[in-house]
Short mmCIF file of C-alpha atoms in Angstrom, two decimals:
data_model
loop_
_atom_site.label_atom_id
_atom_site.label_comp_id
_atom_site.label_asym_id
_atom_site.label_seq_id
_atom_site.Cartn_x
_atom_site.Cartn_y
_atom_site.Cartn_z
CA UNK A 1 -51.85 97.47 42.04
CA UNK A 2 -50.59 94.51 44.04
CA UNK A 3 -53.05 92.54 46.15
CA UNK A 4 -50.62 89.71 46.82
CA UNK A 5 -46.94 89.34 47.64
CA UNK A 6 -44.71 86.56 48.97
CA UNK A 7 -41.73 86.00 51.22
CA UNK A 8 -40.18 83.19 53.28
CA UNK A 9 -42.31 82.10 56.22
CA UNK A 10 -40.91 81.33 59.65
CA UNK A 11 -42.79 79.75 62.58
CA UNK A 12 -46.19 80.27 60.94
CA UNK A 13 -48.23 77.25 62.01
CA UNK A 14 -51.57 78.54 60.71
CA UNK A 15 -52.78 81.47 58.58
CA UNK A 16 -53.01 84.79 60.39
CA UNK A 17 -55.69 87.38 59.58
CA UNK A 18 -54.90 90.79 61.05
CA UNK A 19 -54.41 94.49 60.41
CA UNK A 20 -50.97 95.68 59.35
CA UNK A 21 -49.19 98.54 61.08
CA UNK A 22 -45.82 100.22 60.70
CA UNK A 23 -45.72 100.86 64.45
CA UNK A 24 -46.73 98.65 67.41
CA UNK A 25 -50.33 99.16 68.56
CA UNK A 26 -50.31 99.42 72.32
CA UNK A 27 -54.06 98.91 72.68
CA UNK A 28 -54.43 96.07 70.19
CA UNK A 29 -52.56 92.78 69.93
CA UNK A 30 -54.23 91.66 66.70
CA UNK A 31 -51.90 93.35 64.26
CA UNK A 32 -49.00 92.45 61.99
CA UNK A 33 -45.97 94.71 62.17
CA UNK A 34 -44.32 95.95 58.98
CA UNK A 35 -40.56 96.11 59.51
CA UNK A 36 -38.88 97.61 56.47
CA UNK A 37 -35.09 97.24 56.70
CA UNK A 38 -35.41 96.34 60.38
CA UNK A 39 -36.63 93.85 62.98
CA UNK A 40 -38.91 94.53 65.96
CA UNK A 41 -37.09 96.15 68.88
CA UNK A 42 -35.68 93.47 71.19
CA UNK A 43 -37.25 90.93 68.82
CA UNK A 44 -40.44 91.02 70.91
CA UNK A 45 -43.76 92.80 70.61
CA UNK A 46 -47.39 92.09 71.29
CA UNK A 47 -48.57 91.56 67.71
CA UNK A 48 -49.41 88.39 65.79
CA UNK A 49 -46.36 88.38 63.50
CA UNK A 50 -44.07 90.67 61.55
CA UNK A 51 -43.15 91.09 57.91
CA UNK A 52 -39.75 92.29 56.76
CA UNK A 53 -37.77 92.71 53.56
CA UNK A 54 -34.64 91.50 55.35
CA UNK A 55 -33.31 88.07 54.27
CA UNK A 56 -33.80 84.85 56.20
CA UNK A 57 -30.30 85.17 57.66
CA UNK A 58 -31.82 87.72 60.10
CA UNK A 59 -34.58 85.42 61.35
CA UNK A 60 -35.48 85.34 65.02
CA UNK A 61 -37.83 83.12 67.05
CA UNK A 62 -41.11 84.84 66.27
CA UNK A 63 -43.82 84.23 63.62
CA UNK A 64 -42.64 86.19 60.61
CA UNK A 65 -42.13 86.44 56.87
CA UNK A 66 -38.72 87.41 55.47
CA UNK A 67 -37.66 88.68 52.06
CA UNK A 68 -40.94 90.47 51.29
CA UNK A 69 -40.17 92.40 48.06
CA UNK A 70 -41.80 95.66 49.16
CA UNK A 71 -44.62 97.12 51.25
CA UNK A 72 -45.65 99.94 48.90
CA UNK A 73 -49.13 98.50 48.38
CA UNK A 74 -49.83 98.16 52.13
CA UNK A 75 -51.13 100.97 54.33
CA UNK A 76 -51.56 101.05 58.10
CA UNK A 77 -55.00 99.58 58.81
CA UNK A 78 -55.13 97.30 55.76
CA UNK A 79 -56.16 93.76 56.65
CA UNK A 80 -54.20 90.83 55.25
CA UNK A 81 -53.96 87.10 55.57
CA UNK A 82 -50.44 85.75 56.04
CA UNK A 83 -50.37 82.14 54.88
CA UNK A 84 -48.06 79.46 56.15
CA UNK A 85 -46.24 79.36 52.79
CA UNK A 86 -45.31 83.05 53.06
CA UNK A 87 -47.98 84.32 50.66
CA UNK A 88 -49.54 87.58 51.89
CA UNK A 89 -52.97 88.39 50.46
CA UNK A 90 -54.58 91.78 50.99
CA UNK A 91 -58.17 91.21 52.12
CA UNK A 92 -59.28 94.77 52.89
CA UNK A 93 -57.75 98.13 51.92
CA UNK A 94 -58.46 100.89 54.40
CA UNK A 95 -58.37 103.74 51.85
CA UNK A 96 -60.32 102.04 49.07
CA UNK A 97 -64.04 102.16 48.37
CA UNK A 98 -63.78 99.05 46.17
CA UNK A 99 -63.20 96.19 48.58
CA UNK A 100 -64.66 92.80 47.80
CA UNK A 101 -64.72 89.25 49.14
CA UNK A 102 -64.25 86.35 46.69
CA UNK A 103 -66.57 83.80 48.29
CA UNK A 104 -65.86 80.85 45.99
CA UNK A 105 -64.35 80.02 42.62
CA UNK A 106 -67.02 77.40 41.89
CA UNK A 107 -69.83 78.30 39.49
CA UNK A 108 -72.81 76.64 37.81
CA UNK A 109 -72.37 78.76 34.67
CA UNK A 110 -69.39 78.98 32.33
CA UNK A 111 -69.83 82.32 30.57
CA UNK A 112 -68.01 82.94 27.29
CA UNK A 113 -66.53 86.17 28.67
CA UNK A 114 -66.03 85.19 32.32
CA UNK A 115 -63.17 87.23 33.78
CA UNK A 116 -62.81 84.82 36.73
CA UNK A 117 -63.08 81.34 35.16
CA UNK A 118 -64.62 78.85 37.59
CA UNK A 119 -62.54 76.21 39.27
CA UNK A 120 -64.19 73.18 40.83
CA UNK A 121 -62.18 72.87 44.01
CA UNK A 122 -62.71 72.93 47.74
CA UNK A 123 -62.31 76.56 48.81
CA UNK A 124 -64.27 76.23 52.04
CA UNK A 125 -61.24 77.64 53.87
CA UNK A 126 -62.40 81.05 52.68
CA UNK A 127 -65.37 80.86 55.05
CA UNK A 128 -63.19 80.66 58.17
CA UNK A 129 -61.02 83.47 56.76
CA UNK A 130 -63.99 85.79 56.32
CA UNK A 131 -65.40 84.89 59.73
CA UNK A 132 -62.19 86.39 61.16
CA UNK A 133 -62.01 89.27 58.68
CA UNK A 134 -65.51 90.73 58.80
CA UNK A 135 -65.44 91.85 62.48
CA UNK A 136 -62.11 93.59 61.79
CA UNK A 137 -63.46 95.74 58.95
CA UNK A 138 -63.97 99.37 60.05
CA UNK A 139 -67.56 100.25 60.91
CA UNK A 140 -67.45 103.21 58.50
CA UNK A 141 -66.91 100.93 55.48
CA UNK A 142 -69.33 102.34 52.91
CA UNK A 143 -69.65 99.36 50.57
CA UNK A 144 -68.45 95.78 50.42
CA UNK A 145 -68.62 93.59 47.33
CA UNK A 146 -69.31 89.85 47.33
CA UNK A 147 -68.30 87.93 44.25
CA UNK A 148 -67.27 84.55 42.87
CA UNK A 149 -67.69 82.13 41.14
CA UNK A 150 -71.26 81.86 42.22
CA UNK A 151 -71.66 82.87 45.89
CA UNK A 152 -75.01 81.13 46.38
CA UNK A 153 -73.38 77.73 45.81
CA UNK A 154 -72.09 78.05 49.38
CA UNK A 155 -75.59 77.29 50.61
CA UNK A 156 -75.90 77.95 54.34
CA UNK A 157 -72.46 79.57 54.42
CA UNK A 158 -73.67 82.22 51.94
CA UNK A 159 -76.33 83.23 54.45
CA UNK A 160 -73.83 82.97 57.31
CA UNK A 161 -71.54 85.48 55.62
CA UNK A 162 -74.44 87.87 55.07
CA UNK A 163 -75.39 87.45 58.72
CA UNK A 164 -71.85 88.25 59.88
CA UNK A 165 -71.82 91.39 57.74
CA UNK A 166 -75.24 92.45 58.96
CA UNK A 167 -74.12 92.05 62.58
CA UNK A 168 -70.67 93.68 62.29
CA UNK A 169 -71.35 96.25 59.56
CA UNK A 170 -75.03 97.20 59.76
CA UNK A 171 -74.52 100.48 57.84
CA UNK A 172 -72.40 99.01 55.05
CA UNK A 173 -73.92 98.64 51.59
CA UNK A 174 -73.48 95.09 50.24
CA UNK A 175 -73.21 94.49 46.50
CA UNK A 176 -73.38 90.78 45.64
CA UNK A 177 -72.67 89.49 42.12
CA UNK A 178 -74.69 86.36 41.40
CA UNK A 179 -76.18 84.71 38.32
CA UNK A 180 -79.45 84.50 40.24
CA UNK A 181 -80.15 80.90 39.22
CA UNK A 182 -80.21 79.50 42.76
CA UNK A 183 -83.12 81.80 43.58
CA UNK A 184 -85.32 79.90 41.13
CA UNK A 185 -85.86 77.70 44.19
CA UNK A 186 -88.24 79.61 46.43
CA UNK A 187 -86.62 78.49 49.67
CA UNK A 188 -83.40 80.34 48.75
CA UNK A 189 -85.18 83.59 47.99
CA UNK A 190 -87.45 83.20 51.02
CA UNK A 191 -84.51 82.63 53.35
CA UNK A 192 -82.86 85.79 52.03
CA UNK A 193 -86.11 87.66 52.50
CA UNK A 194 -86.30 86.74 56.18
CA UNK A 195 -82.94 88.46 56.77
CA UNK A 196 -84.41 91.86 55.87
CA UNK A 197 -81.11 93.08 54.38
CA UNK A 198 -82.15 96.48 53.04
CA UNK A 199 -78.51 97.35 52.34
CA UNK A 200 -78.07 94.36 49.99
CA UNK A 201 -78.10 94.79 46.20
CA UNK A 202 -77.94 91.69 43.98
CA UNK A 203 -76.19 92.23 40.64
CA UNK A 204 -77.62 89.63 38.23
CA UNK A 205 -76.76 89.29 34.52
CA UNK A 206 -79.35 89.00 31.77
CA UNK A 207 -77.84 88.84 28.31
CA UNK A 208 -80.82 88.46 26.01
CA UNK A 209 -84.59 88.47 25.83
CA UNK A 210 -84.28 85.20 23.89
CA UNK A 211 -83.70 82.20 26.15
CA UNK A 212 -81.45 80.23 23.81
CA UNK A 213 -79.04 83.13 23.32
CA UNK A 214 -78.73 83.80 27.05
CA UNK A 215 -78.13 80.09 27.68
CA UNK A 216 -75.46 80.01 24.96
CA UNK A 217 -73.61 83.01 26.41
CA UNK A 218 -73.56 81.55 29.92
CA UNK A 219 -73.01 78.02 28.58
CA UNK A 220 -75.68 76.49 30.80
CA UNK A 221 -78.94 74.83 29.80
CA UNK A 222 -82.13 76.36 31.23
CA UNK A 223 -80.16 79.25 32.75
CA UNK A 224 -82.53 81.87 31.29
CA UNK A 225 -85.61 80.27 32.84
CA UNK A 226 -83.90 79.81 36.19
CA UNK A 227 -82.67 83.41 36.22
CA UNK A 228 -86.12 84.75 35.36
CA UNK A 229 -87.72 82.65 38.12
CA UNK A 230 -85.00 83.92 40.43
CA UNK A 231 -85.85 87.53 39.57
CA UNK A 232 -89.51 87.02 40.43
CA UNK A 233 -88.85 85.09 43.63
CA UNK A 234 -86.44 87.80 44.78
CA UNK A 235 -88.87 90.57 43.87
CA UNK A 236 -91.61 88.79 45.82
CA UNK A 237 -89.29 88.97 48.83
CA UNK A 238 -88.58 92.67 48.35
CA UNK A 239 -84.95 92.23 47.32
CA UNK A 240 -83.04 95.00 45.54
CA UNK A 241 -81.97 93.93 42.06
CA UNK A 242 -79.47 95.27 39.56
CA UNK A 243 -79.46 93.83 36.03
CA UNK A 244 -76.06 93.59 34.33
CA UNK A 245 -75.55 93.35 30.55
CA UNK A 246 -72.07 92.81 29.11
CA UNK A 247 -71.66 94.39 25.68
CA UNK A 248 -70.17 92.14 22.99
CA UNK A 249 -70.95 90.50 19.65
CA UNK A 250 -73.54 88.15 21.14
CA UNK A 251 -75.54 90.72 23.12
CA UNK A 252 -75.46 93.72 20.78
CA UNK A 253 -77.86 92.53 18.01
CA UNK A 254 -80.81 92.25 20.44
CA UNK A 255 -79.76 94.96 22.89
CA UNK A 256 -82.74 97.24 22.21
CA UNK A 257 -85.14 94.29 22.38
CA UNK A 258 -83.57 93.31 25.71
CA UNK A 259 -84.07 96.83 27.07
CA UNK A 260 -87.76 96.70 26.15
CA UNK A 261 -88.06 93.20 27.64
CA UNK A 262 -86.59 94.45 30.93
CA UNK A 263 -89.00 97.38 31.11
CA UNK A 264 -92.01 95.15 30.37
CA UNK A 265 -91.08 92.11 32.47
CA UNK A 266 -88.68 93.33 35.18
CA UNK A 267 -89.89 96.85 36.07
CA UNK A 268 -88.91 96.29 39.70
CA UNK A 269 -85.18 96.32 38.84
CA UNK A 270 -83.54 99.14 40.75
CA UNK A 271 -80.63 99.60 38.34
CA UNK A 272 -79.57 98.46 34.87
CA UNK A 273 -75.85 98.48 34.03
CA UNK A 274 -74.50 98.19 30.48
CA UNK A 275 -70.94 96.95 30.84
CA UNK A 276 -67.92 97.09 28.54
CA UNK A 277 -66.06 93.84 27.90
CA UNK A 278 -63.08 92.89 30.08
CA UNK A 279 -60.27 91.19 28.14
CA UNK A 280 -59.53 88.72 30.92
CA UNK A 281 -60.20 85.09 31.79
CA UNK A 282 -62.12 83.34 29.00
CA UNK A 283 -62.46 86.45 26.85
CA UNK A 284 -59.10 86.19 25.05
CA UNK A 285 -59.91 82.55 24.16
CA UNK A 286 -63.33 83.53 22.76
CA UNK A 287 -62.33 86.89 21.35
CA UNK A 288 -63.54 86.13 17.81
CA UNK A 289 -67.05 85.53 19.20
CA UNK A 290 -67.01 88.55 21.50
CA UNK A 291 -64.94 91.53 20.41
CA UNK A 292 -66.64 94.45 18.72
CA UNK A 293 -65.26 97.96 18.79
CA UNK A 294 -67.52 100.07 21.03
CA UNK A 295 -67.93 102.70 18.29
CA UNK A 296 -69.68 100.06 16.22
CA UNK A 297 -72.47 99.51 18.77
CA UNK A 298 -72.95 103.06 19.98
CA UNK A 299 -76.26 103.32 18.09
CA UNK A 300 -77.81 100.30 19.81
CA UNK A 301 -76.40 101.34 23.20
CA UNK A 302 -77.78 104.87 22.84
CA UNK A 303 -81.25 103.62 21.92
CA UNK A 304 -81.34 101.07 24.76
CA UNK A 305 -80.11 103.51 27.40
CA UNK A 306 -82.38 106.34 26.32
CA UNK A 307 -85.41 104.04 26.16
CA UNK A 308 -84.94 102.76 29.70
CA UNK A 309 -84.21 106.26 30.99
CA UNK A 310 -87.35 107.62 29.32
CA UNK A 311 -89.32 104.84 31.01
CA UNK A 312 -88.10 106.02 34.41
CA UNK A 313 -85.55 103.31 35.05
CA UNK A 314 -82.09 104.01 36.49
CA UNK A 315 -79.37 103.24 33.96
CA UNK A 316 -75.56 103.30 33.97
CA UNK A 317 -72.78 102.59 31.50
CA UNK A 318 -69.78 100.83 33.02
CA UNK A 319 -66.25 100.24 31.73
CA UNK A 320 -66.55 102.70 28.86
CA UNK A 321 -64.45 105.67 27.75
CA UNK A 322 -66.09 109.05 27.21
CA UNK A 323 -64.43 109.58 23.83
CA UNK A 324 -66.26 106.50 22.48
CA UNK A 325 -69.82 107.50 23.34
CA UNK A 326 -71.89 110.54 22.32
CA UNK A 327 -72.23 113.47 24.71
CA UNK A 328 -75.87 112.59 25.42
CA UNK A 329 -74.70 109.42 27.15
CA UNK A 330 -72.03 111.02 29.35
CA UNK A 331 -74.47 111.50 32.23
CA UNK A 332 -74.90 107.71 32.38
CA UNK A 333 -71.18 106.88 32.28
CA UNK A 334 -69.63 105.76 35.58
CA UNK A 335 -66.05 105.39 36.78
CA UNK A 336 -66.65 101.73 37.52
CA UNK A 337 -63.36 99.89 37.04
CA UNK A 338 -61.80 98.75 40.32
CA UNK A 339 -58.77 100.86 41.22
CA UNK A 340 -56.45 97.86 41.37
CA UNK A 341 -57.02 97.01 37.68
CA UNK A 342 -57.69 100.47 36.23
CA UNK A 343 -55.35 102.15 33.71
CA UNK A 344 -55.26 105.04 31.27
CA UNK A 345 -53.42 104.95 27.96
CA UNK A 346 -50.53 107.31 27.26
CA UNK A 347 -52.73 109.46 25.03
CA UNK A 348 -55.24 109.83 27.88
CA UNK A 349 -52.73 111.87 29.90
CA UNK A 350 -53.41 114.95 27.79
CA UNK A 351 -57.21 114.54 27.76
CA UNK A 352 -59.31 117.40 29.12
CA UNK A 353 -61.88 114.95 30.53
CA UNK A 354 -59.59 112.38 32.12
CA UNK A 355 -60.91 113.12 35.62
CA UNK A 356 -64.45 112.30 34.47
CA UNK A 357 -63.56 109.21 32.45
CA UNK A 358 -63.34 105.72 33.93
CA UNK A 359 -60.33 104.69 31.86
CA UNK A 360 -59.70 101.09 30.86
CA UNK A 361 -59.08 97.67 32.35
CA UNK A 362 -55.38 96.87 32.60
CA UNK A 363 -56.17 93.85 30.43
CA UNK A 364 -57.31 96.20 27.64
CA UNK A 365 -53.86 97.66 27.11
CA UNK A 366 -53.28 95.44 24.07
CA UNK A 367 -56.92 95.16 22.96
CA UNK A 368 -59.01 98.32 22.94
CA UNK A 369 -60.90 100.57 20.56
CA UNK A 370 -58.98 102.10 17.68
CA UNK A 371 -60.87 105.34 18.28
CA UNK A 372 -59.68 106.30 21.77
CA UNK A 373 -58.57 109.88 21.49
CA UNK A 374 -58.06 112.73 23.99
CA UNK A 375 -60.42 115.66 24.28
CA UNK A 376 -58.68 119.00 23.73
CA UNK A 377 -59.32 122.23 25.62
CA UNK A 378 -60.78 123.81 22.50
CA UNK A 379 -64.26 125.25 22.62
CA UNK A 380 -66.37 124.85 19.54
CA UNK A 381 -69.96 125.96 19.95
CA UNK A 382 -69.38 125.93 23.72
CA UNK A 383 -68.43 122.27 23.92
CA UNK A 384 -65.26 120.20 24.13
CA UNK A 385 -63.85 118.79 20.92
CA UNK A 386 -62.13 115.43 20.51
#
């Protein structure tokens, strides 16, 4: 699914953040008109700008973008930013439950399997973009994701963004992905605690119970100790915590030990997510250190999940296919892959459980398990057979 497109800009002196609409909105001037095969009537309307697939030869004296390839990915009510170079980024999709804000591309870790490799550049412009965006997001937005890079590196602006969301979207659940290291400093965790954000969940990775292995995976010295201090400082402030574990060659050997470590040392964690590997970003470059067919670690995954579940902890399996895990784990499997990067293989189209399965990352099309296989509608002992 497209989240970005590009045309030829005209009279755009600064980026415009606004809702898109295929018809003029009489009661709202903060919209961008979609004009497929046409121009606005009389070349005038009350919106911010218009987008059209017509060539530049049709341009008129109004802020606009010409030659946009198509509008199929845009729906009335979606919120976009139209940049001065003609690039149109979708910031919020009205009919999706998987919207997120990329707060920064900077990070203080450099994980072997990072799907969004960090870039050390000034992206402070994102703050002003989100200050405009957040009040425009519909009040019935169920959940909003915050991601990076490492969001906490924004410092005061991290808390500003949370404050804007709390003010404009008080009923919206916030899921923030962070490595948790910044919260090793008590003032960061304490400041978050004063905000009393009950709708905030922090998704923090922990890749091993052994400090040196965790530090190696995230490629940052002392990361394990900082993350553990962060966990305790956050817990002291009553923050909701999710622990995330990516499944690959480095994490599998001690997966059961890690599960027991979490139960013993982090019992306050609200959710533990075991996550399949995404073949994106750094992963292809480190594939020899990471890739393991999921059928090869199903024993360790089963033991870890069932242990934590038996201990009363809430557990999920993300980014996995039902045909690769035993039936006793199906109840933990979630359809977790974002809709804009989710695919199913050709053989999945004839699977009896496709509606229950989360499918694959688009990046897994050329690198996935050799054992993916559709379930047939054949009952053997009252159960589906693959």
